[in-house]
Backbone as a printed PyTorch tensor [residue, N CA C, xyz], in Angstrom:
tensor([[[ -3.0760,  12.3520, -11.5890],
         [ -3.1220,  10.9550, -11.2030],
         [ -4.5770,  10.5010, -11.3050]],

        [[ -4.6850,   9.2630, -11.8760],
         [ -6.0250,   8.7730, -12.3150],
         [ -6.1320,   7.9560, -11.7360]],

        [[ -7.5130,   7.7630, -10.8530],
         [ -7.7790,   6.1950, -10.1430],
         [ -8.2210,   5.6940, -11.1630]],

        [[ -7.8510,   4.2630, -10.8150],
         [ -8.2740,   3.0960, -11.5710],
         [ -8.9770,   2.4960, -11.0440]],

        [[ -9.0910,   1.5960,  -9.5280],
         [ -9.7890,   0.7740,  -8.9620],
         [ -9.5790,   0.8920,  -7.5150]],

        [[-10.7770,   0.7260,  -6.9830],
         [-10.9420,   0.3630,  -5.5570],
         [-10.9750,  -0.8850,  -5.4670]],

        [[ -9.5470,  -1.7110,  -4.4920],
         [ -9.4190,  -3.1650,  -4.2770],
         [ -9.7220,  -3.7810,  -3.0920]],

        [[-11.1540,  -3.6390,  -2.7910],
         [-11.3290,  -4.3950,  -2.1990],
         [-10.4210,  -5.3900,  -1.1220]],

        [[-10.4730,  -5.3110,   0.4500],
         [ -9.4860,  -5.9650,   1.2780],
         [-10.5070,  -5.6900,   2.4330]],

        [[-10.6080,  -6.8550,   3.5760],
         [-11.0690,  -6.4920,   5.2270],
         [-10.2590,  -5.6480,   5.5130]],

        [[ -8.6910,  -5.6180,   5.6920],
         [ -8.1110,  -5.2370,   6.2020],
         [ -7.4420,  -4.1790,   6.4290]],

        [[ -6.8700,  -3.7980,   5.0100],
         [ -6.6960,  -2.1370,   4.5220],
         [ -7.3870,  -1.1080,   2.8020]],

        [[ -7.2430,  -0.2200,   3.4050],
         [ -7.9810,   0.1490,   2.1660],
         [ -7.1170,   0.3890,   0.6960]],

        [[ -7.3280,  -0.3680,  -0.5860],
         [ -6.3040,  -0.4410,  -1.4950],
         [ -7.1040,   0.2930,  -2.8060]],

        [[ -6.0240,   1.2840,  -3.2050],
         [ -6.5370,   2.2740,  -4.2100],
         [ -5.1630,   1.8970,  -5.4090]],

        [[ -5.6820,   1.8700,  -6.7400],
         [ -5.1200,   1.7330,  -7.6700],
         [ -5.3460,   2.5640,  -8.4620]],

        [[ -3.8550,   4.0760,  -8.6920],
         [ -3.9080,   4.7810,  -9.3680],
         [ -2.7240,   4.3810, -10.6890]],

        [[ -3.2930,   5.4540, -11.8030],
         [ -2.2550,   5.3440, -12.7840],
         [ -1.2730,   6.7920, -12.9750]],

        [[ -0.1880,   6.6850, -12.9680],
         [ -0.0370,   8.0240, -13.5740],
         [  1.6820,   7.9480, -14.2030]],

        [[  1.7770,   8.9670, -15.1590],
         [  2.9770,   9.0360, -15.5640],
         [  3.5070,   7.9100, -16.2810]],

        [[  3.0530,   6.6880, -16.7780],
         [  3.6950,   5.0920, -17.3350],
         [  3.9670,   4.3650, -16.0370]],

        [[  3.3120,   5.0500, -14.6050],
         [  3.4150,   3.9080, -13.6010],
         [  1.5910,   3.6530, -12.8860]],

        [[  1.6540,   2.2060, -12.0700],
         [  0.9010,   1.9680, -11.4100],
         [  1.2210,   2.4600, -10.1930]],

        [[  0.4990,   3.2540,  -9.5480],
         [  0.9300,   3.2840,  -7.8250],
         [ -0.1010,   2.8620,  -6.9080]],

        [[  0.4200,   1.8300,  -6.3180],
         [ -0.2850,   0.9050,  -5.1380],
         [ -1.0770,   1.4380,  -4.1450]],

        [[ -1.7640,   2.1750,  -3.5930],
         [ -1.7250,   2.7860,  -2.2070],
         [ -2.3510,   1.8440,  -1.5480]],

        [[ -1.7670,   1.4660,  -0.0920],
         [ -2.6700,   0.8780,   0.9820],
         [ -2.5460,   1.8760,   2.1250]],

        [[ -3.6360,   1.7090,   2.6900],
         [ -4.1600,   2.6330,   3.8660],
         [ -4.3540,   1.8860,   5.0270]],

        [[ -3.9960,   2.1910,   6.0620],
         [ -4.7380,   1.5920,   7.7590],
         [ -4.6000,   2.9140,   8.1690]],

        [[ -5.9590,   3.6040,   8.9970],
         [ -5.5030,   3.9950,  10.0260],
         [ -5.4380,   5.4180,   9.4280]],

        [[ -4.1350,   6.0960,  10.0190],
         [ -3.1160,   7.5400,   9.4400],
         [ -2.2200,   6.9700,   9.0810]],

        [[ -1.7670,   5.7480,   8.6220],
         [ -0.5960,   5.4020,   7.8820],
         [ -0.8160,   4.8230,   6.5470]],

        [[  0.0840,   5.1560,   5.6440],
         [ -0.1990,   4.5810,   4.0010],
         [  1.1830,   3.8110,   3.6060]],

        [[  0.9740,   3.1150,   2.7330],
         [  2.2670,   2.2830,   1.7990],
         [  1.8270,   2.5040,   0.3930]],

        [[  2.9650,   3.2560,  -0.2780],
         [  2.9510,   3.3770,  -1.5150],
         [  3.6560,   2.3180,  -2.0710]],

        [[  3.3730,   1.5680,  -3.4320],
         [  4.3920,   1.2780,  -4.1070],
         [  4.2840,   1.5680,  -5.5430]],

        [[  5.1710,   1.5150,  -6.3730],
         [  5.2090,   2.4110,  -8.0580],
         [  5.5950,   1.0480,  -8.6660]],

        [[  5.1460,   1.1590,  -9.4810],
         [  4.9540,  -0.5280, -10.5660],
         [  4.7040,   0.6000, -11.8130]],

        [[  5.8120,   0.0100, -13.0380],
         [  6.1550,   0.1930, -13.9770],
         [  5.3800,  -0.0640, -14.8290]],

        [[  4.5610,   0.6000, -15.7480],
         [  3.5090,  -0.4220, -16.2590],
         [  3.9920,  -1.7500, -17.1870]],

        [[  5.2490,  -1.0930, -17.8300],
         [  5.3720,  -2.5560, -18.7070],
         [  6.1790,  -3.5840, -18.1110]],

        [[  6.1250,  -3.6510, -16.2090],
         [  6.2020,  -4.7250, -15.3850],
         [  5.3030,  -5.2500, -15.1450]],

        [[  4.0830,  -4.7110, -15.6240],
         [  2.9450,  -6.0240, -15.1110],
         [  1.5930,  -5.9480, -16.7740]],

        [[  1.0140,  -6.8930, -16.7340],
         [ -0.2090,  -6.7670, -17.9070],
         [ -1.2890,  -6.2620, -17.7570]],

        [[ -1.5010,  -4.9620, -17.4900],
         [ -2.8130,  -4.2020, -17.2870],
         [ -3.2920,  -4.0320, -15.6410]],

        [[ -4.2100,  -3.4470, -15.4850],
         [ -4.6600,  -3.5570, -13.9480],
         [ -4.9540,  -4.9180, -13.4980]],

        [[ -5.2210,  -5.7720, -14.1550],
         [ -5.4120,  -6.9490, -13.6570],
         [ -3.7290,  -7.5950, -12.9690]],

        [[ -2.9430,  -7.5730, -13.6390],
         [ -1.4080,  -7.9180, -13.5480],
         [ -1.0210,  -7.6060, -12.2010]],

        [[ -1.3750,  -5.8970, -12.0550],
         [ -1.3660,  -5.8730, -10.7430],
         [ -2.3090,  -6.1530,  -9.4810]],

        [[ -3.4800,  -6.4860,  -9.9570],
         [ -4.2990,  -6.7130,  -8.5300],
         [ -3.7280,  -8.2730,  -8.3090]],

        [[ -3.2040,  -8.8820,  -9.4220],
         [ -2.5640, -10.4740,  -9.1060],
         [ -1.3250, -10.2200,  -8.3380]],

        [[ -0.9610,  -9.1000,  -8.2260],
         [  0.2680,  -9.4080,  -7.2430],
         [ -0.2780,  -9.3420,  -5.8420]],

        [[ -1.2670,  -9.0570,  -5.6230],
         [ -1.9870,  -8.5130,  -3.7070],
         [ -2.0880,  -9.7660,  -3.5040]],

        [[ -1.5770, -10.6020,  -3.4660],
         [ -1.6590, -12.4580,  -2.3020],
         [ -2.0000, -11.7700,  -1.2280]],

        [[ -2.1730, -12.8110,  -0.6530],
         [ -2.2000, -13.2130,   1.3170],
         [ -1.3070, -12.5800,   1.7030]],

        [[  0.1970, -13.3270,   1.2380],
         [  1.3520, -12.9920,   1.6150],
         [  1.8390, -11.9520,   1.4030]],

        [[  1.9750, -11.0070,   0.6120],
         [  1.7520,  -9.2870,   0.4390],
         [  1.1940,  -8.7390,   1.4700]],

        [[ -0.3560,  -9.2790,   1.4300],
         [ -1.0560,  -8.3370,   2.3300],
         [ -0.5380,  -8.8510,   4.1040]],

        [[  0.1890,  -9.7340,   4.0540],
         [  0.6300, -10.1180,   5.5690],
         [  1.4510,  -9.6120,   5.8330]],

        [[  2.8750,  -9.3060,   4.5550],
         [  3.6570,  -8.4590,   4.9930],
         [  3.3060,  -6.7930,   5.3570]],

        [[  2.7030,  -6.2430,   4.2400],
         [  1.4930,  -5.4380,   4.2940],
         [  1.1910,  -4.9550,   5.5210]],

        [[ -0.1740,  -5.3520,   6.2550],
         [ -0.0190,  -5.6370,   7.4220],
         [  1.1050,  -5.3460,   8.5620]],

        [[  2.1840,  -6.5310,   8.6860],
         [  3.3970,  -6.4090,   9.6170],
         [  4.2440,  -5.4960,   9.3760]],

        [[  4.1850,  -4.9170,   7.7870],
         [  4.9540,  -3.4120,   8.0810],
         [  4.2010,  -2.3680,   8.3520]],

        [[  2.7940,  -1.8780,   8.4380],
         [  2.0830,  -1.2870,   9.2490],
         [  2.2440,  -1.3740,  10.4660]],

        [[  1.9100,  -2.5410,  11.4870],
         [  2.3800,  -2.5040,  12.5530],
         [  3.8070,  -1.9080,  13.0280]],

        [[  4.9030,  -2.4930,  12.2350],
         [  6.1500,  -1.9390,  12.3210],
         [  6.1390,  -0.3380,  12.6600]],

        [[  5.1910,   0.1410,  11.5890],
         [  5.3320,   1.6360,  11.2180],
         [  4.8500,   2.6730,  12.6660]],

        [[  3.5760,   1.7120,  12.7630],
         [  2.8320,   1.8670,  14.0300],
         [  3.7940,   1.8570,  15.5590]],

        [[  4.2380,   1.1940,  15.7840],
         [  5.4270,   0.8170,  16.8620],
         [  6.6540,   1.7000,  16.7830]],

        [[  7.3450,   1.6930,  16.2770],
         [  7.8160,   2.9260,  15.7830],
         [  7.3270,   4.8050,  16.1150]],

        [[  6.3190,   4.5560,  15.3380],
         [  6.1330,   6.1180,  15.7630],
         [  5.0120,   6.4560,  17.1780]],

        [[  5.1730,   5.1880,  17.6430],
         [  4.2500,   5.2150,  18.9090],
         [  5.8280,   5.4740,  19.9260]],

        [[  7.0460,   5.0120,  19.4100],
         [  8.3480,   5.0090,  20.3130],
         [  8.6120,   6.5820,  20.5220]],

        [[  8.8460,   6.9290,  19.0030],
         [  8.8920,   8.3740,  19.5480],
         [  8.5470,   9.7310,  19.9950]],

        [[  6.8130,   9.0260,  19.9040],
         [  6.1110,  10.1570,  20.4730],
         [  6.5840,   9.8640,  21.9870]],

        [[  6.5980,   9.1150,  22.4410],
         [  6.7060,   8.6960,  23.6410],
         [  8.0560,   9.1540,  24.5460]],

        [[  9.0910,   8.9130,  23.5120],
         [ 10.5910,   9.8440,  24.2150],
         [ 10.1770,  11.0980,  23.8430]],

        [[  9.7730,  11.7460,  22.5710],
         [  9.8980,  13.2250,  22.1790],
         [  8.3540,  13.9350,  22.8560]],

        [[  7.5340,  13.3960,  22.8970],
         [  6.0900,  13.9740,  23.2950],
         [  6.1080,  14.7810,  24.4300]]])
C-alpha cells in the first residue's frame, strides 16, 4: 500500500493511500479510524478524491466517530 497524500483537516487526521486499483480513505481521531475503498475508475485521480472530503463528509465523519466513541465507552462500562 502506497501513500499518496497527507490531507490536511483541524479535525481528523486524513491519509490517502493507493493500492490494488483502489483509493483507501483513512481518517483518524483519537484510537479510532474510518476506512473507506474508492475504486479508482470512480473518481479522476487523487484530486477526484480529495473533492469528495466537503464539510458535510467531514461532519458526518466526525458524528460517526462520536457514535463509535459512545458505543464502545457503553461496553466497557457493562463488560469492564
Amino acid at each position: 500500500m502506497r501513500v499518496v497524500a497527507d490531507i490536511p483537516n483541524p479535525h481528523v487526521k486524513i491519509t490517502l493511500h493507493s493500492y490494488n486499483g483502489k483509493y483507501i480513505l483513512k481518517l483518524e481521531k483519537a484510537n479510532l479510524e474510518q476506512i473507506y475503498k474508492i475504486e479508482e475508475t470512480e473518481v479522476m485521480g487523487d484530486e477526484g478524491v480529495k473533492a469528495l472530503i466537503d464539510e458535510e463528509f467531514i461532519e458526518g465523519v466526525l458524528n460517526r466517530f462520536q457514535d463509535m466513541r459512545d458505543i464502545f465507552v457503553s461496553t466497557v462500562r457493562r463488560n469492564g
